[in-house]
Amino acid sequence: MKLDVNMLRYLSKEDFRVLTAVEMGMRNHEIVPCELVERIASLKHGGTYKVLKNLLKHKLLHHDSSKYDGFRLTYLGYDFLAIKTLVNRGVFASVGRQIGVGKESDIFEVATEDGTVMAMKLHRLGRVSFRAVKSKRDYLKHRSSFSWLYLSRLAALKEFAFMKALEEHGFPVPNAVDCNRHCVIMSLVQGYPFVQVKQLQNPEVVFETIIGLVVRLAEHGLIHCDFNEFNIMIDDDERVTMIDFPQMVSVSHHNAQMYFDRDVECVFKFFRKRFNMSFQECTDDIDGTEVDTDASGRPCFSSIAKDAVFLDKELAASGFTKKDQEVVEKVLYCREAW
Ligand code: ADP
Ligand code: MG
């Protein structure tokens, strides 16, 4: 998606007031009636309709007249609100090039006034799975309106909370800087996605580090659930950073064993194919600690998870609750059920 942030400069106070009014209206309406926008925005000198037209022209809003005349935010509109808030907070001053396109996210560089470059991840839930999300609608019937705004915001908050908690426990993850709406700001990882790496100096060491991460996560009560060569970054010194956390689950999840084994299998498979590795005795000593493994050298979930120490308190500190986790698990990331 194109994100022309220059436009931010040309939007007036009134534009943002009306954009925010639509966002507020969307708490209770999928499409916000024009009169409601006007009432919430209550512009001093009127003119809400003209502003709406301008926002529509810039694709920050979508117009819908199927049931009644109304508007909803587009992703672009939501992007602008998040970016403006974070810029006002002094988190960054400018948006640069796009550095990643995920299935359900866009990643851009952002920079502070003094030139520090960070990464901005904009969550885009519903981009590939809107139908599936819609079918889960019943779960959220207590909300009169169910929208991707809410889901993307939840995914971002979850990612931020997990990144921060993992960082506090010494995991190699980006530094979680801030979060607003569907947008997470984190440090920029130096290096490349592991999938792009064709050769390693020390494949055994990197392998043990990476499998060690899956094990250590489980010891902290967590499973990454998408732990593969796309979500592992590696630098020139073969140091590893893991990214992409919105789908993580607890080791007490009813499918935990399956998710854990799948993460482990991804790593084994990649190293076998890409670096021609075989594993018989590799993993019973991971990162200096002994780990129960099966006959094929794969770490054994049940023996690791039984003594897990959970990170609930750290997660709650970022405002991510157990209830939020329940919603995310039930609605967003039940991929095997899709
Ligand atoms: P998705 O959930 O859509 O897969 P990711 O978090 O995996 O999104 O990010 C997609 C891509 O963006 C990554 O594969 C990586 O190339 C890049 N990326 C994400 N976060 C960072 C970061 N902090 N620093 C550098 N590159 C990043
Ligand atoms: Mg990813």
Coordinates of C-alpha atoms in Angstrom, one line a residue, residues 4 55 60 96 112 120 131 135 141 159 162 164 194 241 261 297 304:
D4 CA 2.2 9.2 1.2
L55 CA -10.9 13.0 3.3
L60 CA -8.7 8.2 4.2
G96 CA 10.8 6.6 5.1
T112 CA 13.6 10.6 14.8
M120 CA 7.2 0.8 12.1
R131 CA -13.8 -14.0 5.3
S135 CA -17.1 -16.2 10.2
K141 CA -21.4 -10.5 19.6
E159 CA 2.9 -7.8 19.5
F162 CA 5.2 -9.7 23.9
K164 CA 8.6 -5.9 25.6
F194 CA 17.2 -15.9 7.5
T241 CA 16.9 -11.8 16.3
D261 CA 6.5 -29.4 17.4
G297 CA 17.2 -35.1 18.5
I304 CA 10.1 -28.5 29.0

